[in-house]
Amino acid sequence: MGAVLSVCGLNIKKEKVQEERHLRANDREFNLSFKYANNAIKTSKYNIFTFLPLNLFEQFQRLANAYFVFLLILQLIPAISSLSWFTTVVPLLLVLCITLAKDGSDDINRHKNDRQVNNRKVDVLIDGQLKSEKWMNVQVGDTIKLENNQFVTADLLLLSSSEPLNLVYIETAELDGETNLKVKQALTVTGDLGDNIDRLAAFKGEVRCEAPNNRLDKFTGTLAVEGETFALDNERILLRGCTLRNTEWCFGLVLFGGPDTKLMQNSGKSVFKRTSIDHLMNVLVLIIFGLLAFMCTILAIGNGIWEYQQGSSFTAFLPRQEGADAALSGFLTFWSYVIILNTVVPISLYVSVEILRLGNSYYIDWDRKMYHTKSDTPAQARTTTLNEELGQIKYIFSDKTGTLTQNIMTFNRCSINGKSYGEVVDFSGQRVEITEKTEKVDFSWNSLADPKFSFHDHALVEAVKQGSAEVQAFFRLLALCHTVMPEEKTEGELFYQAQSPDEGALVTAARNFGFVFRSRTPETISAVEMGVNTTYELLAVLDFNNVRKRMSVIVRSPEGRLTLYCKGADTIIYERLHPSCSKLMEVTTQHLNEYAGEGLRTLALAYKDLDEVEFKTWRERHHVASTALEDRDAKLDAIYEEIEKDLVLLGATAVEDKLQDGVPQTIEQLSKADIKIWVLTGDKQETAENIGYSCNMLREEMTEVFIIAADTAEGVREELVNARKKMSPGSPDEPPFLKSRFSRKKPQLVLDEKADGEFGLVINGHSLSYGLQKDLQLELLRTACMCQTVICCRVTPLQKAQVVELVKKYKKAVTLAIGDGANDVSMIKAAHIGVGISGQEGMQAVLSSDYSFAQFRYLQRLLLVHGRWSYLRMCKFLRYFFYKNFSFTFVHFWYGFFCGFSAQTVYDEWFITLYNLVYTALPVIGLSLFDQDVNDRWSFQYPQLYAPGQRNQYFSKTAFVKILLHSCYSSLILFFIPYAAMHDTVRDDGKDIADYQSFALLAQTCLLVVVNVQLGLDTYYWTAVNHFFLWGSLSVYFAITFTMYSNGMFLIFTSSFPFIGTARNSLNQPNVWLTIFLTTILCVLPVVAFRFLLIQLRPTINDKVRYKVRQSKTVLPPPPRRFPRRRVSTRRSGYAFSHARGYGDLVTSGGFLRRPVKSRPGLFPLAESPLAENSPQTYRSIGEGAQRS
């Protein structure tokens, strides 16, 4: 039985929690005994057996669908059925089949993607031979071989590699979004195995390690080899989702496969997403069921009383069955009225909703203003069920790298010896805005220059050419003080691999200005300085870390001069300058403020000439510190401090981390719409802060930006509470919950709290992990939600999802997550709406998203235009649909009191069948597809128009009650006015027209005219289609009515068309048309009066903007052209913040070196370089470079 349930996808048996993993290399039999998961992955929801039952189960979670099945069963009982069964079963099957087809198509695509990944090939060591196997067949304990640019198959223990010191280089963009390379190193004991297949096959090491988990930055385990035990940490592990770069080959031991890998543990579960309106509809359907039961009960009781008091008088006409009495009659009448009054929840509502959603999805797909020409990428609505939710977003969770930024660094400005370079000025000395047409500096004099690098200030090139000592020293520092690795596959074709994009941008700038970093060994750095080959002896690398925020190198020039070159955060460098630099420091500070005001990332540069004797003694102390077993880092920092003092300031650099086009403007627009934006990034804190300032999320005008960086739970609590108390001194200790008047459950929703000013919050990954703990998460939520902007740094993919889940759980708000990499997938799945950007980090985010496009700036159009319109249309549609159906149904209710509660219908049966299907279907679809309060340009001009959607202003329980009362009033008019008008009435020729059939025709004609006039009042934006649908539907009604009530139809189908001649006898009478007119006026007049008073006394933002549109005689002027604002800033970025510590050691150890240095001829051969033509002017990441090469 368990096996059968397992096949059906239902796991009844609870899996035993794994505490530790134990495996043996190259021993499948031993490892299979533990029943570890293999390497196959499954992201699909259904299989061939579970598709139909599971999908139908999901669909019947809609109460209305379950209700229609119940209704169908009632209609099959002859004693109570007053309508044919097919009136329910046909539309129900249509809805179910459409949804089945859509969900089936989506899941087939997921199956295809799974098969594509599972069927990738990799070399596996089996029975002493390398065999090509599918990924899905790889088992825990297998030894596999990876080659350059291959994806890592599973979570592996690195055994050996082709590189010196058993290093491998991996790109982790799929995991953390960073495209710079990471270095991993194998243990020496396994590295000695090399690529010897026999030795690798004979390797029987045993690994004991942690159970599968989602922590990307931590791994603990041990490897036992021949009686010796070695510690394993994260530096020895290659994770699935990474890509091998610049490494010819490597061997790894599979530790975790498929669903157990850290990538899959972080991917999150696929959730069946439904909009808040869907959830509200479920509640309203329950209310409607209650209303239906109430009305049917009243009518059933009325029938029982009437049968008891009057029924015996009618037995001559309506003979009773044996055993039938008043009670039984009342009971059967109850169910008969359930069928008759079922139109309060019509199945056509759900058909129309699907059509509406599909139509609005096509608008997104067809929108040319969201089409990205460069990448030929249109916007895509990947789901059709969430459009109206786009008009209700309160929180946006965004990735940074590749989403807000292009992950491209450009060298823009610099300050050298008190002079600022990089600006372009005209003859009058006025600053000129740099555009694509601005003349660029010609670097053709330098054959090794990067042809795509652009700079516009000619003065800097002239200073270099004229031999300015300070300018040349500046670029010499940039060419020597770094950890960049050069690649030169053919002569003159240089390509730099940097651990951070900023480093690459600075070294590329030095290259173009004549100081070309050419190659390095552990002991030397080779450069070409203004055409002269120069080799420096590299004596020491004083490496970067987060505390030092600087790096230095000590080199000896060919002339024997000893120099320390240092670059780092300006505040750090300034503390170590010689007093003689004070005046230069003041001028440079002004330049730094200017650069920071433009959102550029700045570094200060300095140098110091060293004395041989002084350096020799320092070097000995440095050696002692670097070999210390205890407190090595602290001792090294102290040694570095000794020599990094009395520096001479050279100047400063300013690098731009290029934002995507329109990011600041988009964020500004979304902020005006009262949407809060949280940035969740894997980058360092300083990088994220920089981008926050660049895109105007963080501003100098803010009252305060809080930094949460404590390393303990108590420390995090203290910092969060202090921040909250500063923002709102009167804030209570306990969170303010929204208390429900009806539910006794513990309240879950936390109310918003007001802050005294504008604040920002920056929190790092360690602190966030404490903040997400159960006892701290509400404190984190309260503090964060009081801030205008929240930036979370160094977060794992799962933490991103946890932050989203936290807001979803405790805030009555709709969330949207946007990202472009695999590390954003869990966040995209967790949010109400997931948006994928088709960027440089693969398509995983797009495949998991609900909507996708190419640029972040399209988000404002998606929300402020398409989202707002979709929400507005959906709400109008629902309000109108409920109104027309309640009005239709309530007339039946009133008629029950005049027909002996006999469950007779007030309308002709054909009118009942065609009312929702034909007569009122197209006008409401026209309204819900084409209506708009204002056009897209006014929507951008007034982002505040978005606010009503966030507050559920257009459709809520309150709005539903208003619709109910409005329908109740209309139905009273629609029944009693025609009833009174027809009572004892005669035609012009004296013949009687006060019969049931004439009354039915008059009542249904009045109803149709009234609901169409109401539709006209609700329509803001009239198109030819709206007119065609409205007048066409009325014309079709009269055409069908005259046809069905004709003699011919009666003669052909006598029993089906009994209303012979009614139309021509009634509709040619003036008093009938006067009744229709009077009924329409009485129904519509209160609505017009109420709306007029409301606009005069309490106008909404929509009313005000629509009034401005009407007042505007001219077309809305184009928005003013924005020039970059210049601000004076007290904060600046520091060092190359994507950096990680430890690369200095690798540089000097020779670990980076992969091939011998070639001898080179002179500098200026006139050869065109294909690689140079394709290499970027702006520095990209290593991973992209490797792909290009």
mmCIF file of N, CA and C in Angstrom, residues 2 5 10-18:
data_model
loop_
_atom_site.group_PDB
_atom_site.id
_atom_site.type_symbol
_atom_site.label_atom_id
_atom_site.label_comp_id
_atom_site.label_asym_id
_atom_site.label_seq_id
_atom_site.Cartn_x
_atom_site.Cartn_y
_atom_site.Cartn_z
ATOM 1 N N GLY A 2 1.944 1.214 0.850
ATOM 2 C CA GLY A 2 2.844 2.364 0.922
ATOM 3 C C GLY A 2 3.480 2.667 -0.417
ATOM 4 N N LEU A 5 0.953 4.429 -2.661
ATOM 5 C CA LEU A 5 0.812 5.839 -2.269
ATOM 6 C C LEU A 5 2.039 6.640 -2.692
ATOM 7 N N LEU A 10 2.177 10.594 -2.682
ATOM 8 C CA LEU A 10 1.740 10.858 -1.309
ATOM 9 C C LEU A 10 2.651 10.104 -0.352
ATOM 10 N N ASN A 11 3.521 10.817 0.339
ATOM 11 C CA ASN A 11 4.452 10.169 1.251
ATOM 12 C C ASN A 11 3.850 10.121 2.641
ATOM 13 N N ILE A 12 3.355 8.949 3.023
ATOM 14 C CA ILE A 12 2.708 8.791 4.316
ATOM 15 C C ILE A 12 3.746 8.600 5.412
ATOM 16 N N LYS A 13 4.774 7.823 5.097
ATOM 17 C CA LYS A 13 5.791 7.506 6.093
ATOM 18 C C LYS A 13 6.669 8.727 6.354
ATOM 19 N N LYS A 14 6.845 9.064 7.586
ATOM 20 C CA LYS A 14 7.643 10.226 7.931
ATOM 21 C C LYS A 14 9.125 9.876 7.884
ATOM 22 N N GLU A 15 9.905 10.702 7.168
ATOM 23 C CA GLU A 15 11.316 10.382 7.026
ATOM 24 C C GLU A 15 12.048 10.607 8.347
ATOM 25 N N LYS A 16 13.001 9.709 8.574
ATOM 26 C CA LYS A 16 13.816 9.837 9.771
ATOM 27 C C LYS A 16 14.806 10.981 9.574
ATOM 28 N N VAL A 17 14.933 11.835 10.579
ATOM 29 C CA VAL A 17 15.826 12.981 10.473
ATOM 30 C C VAL A 17 17.277 12.494 10.510
ATOM 31 N N GLN A 18 18.042 12.937 9.504
ATOM 32 C CA GLN A 18 19.438 12.522 9.405
ATOM 33 C C GLN A 18 20.300 13.464 10.239
#
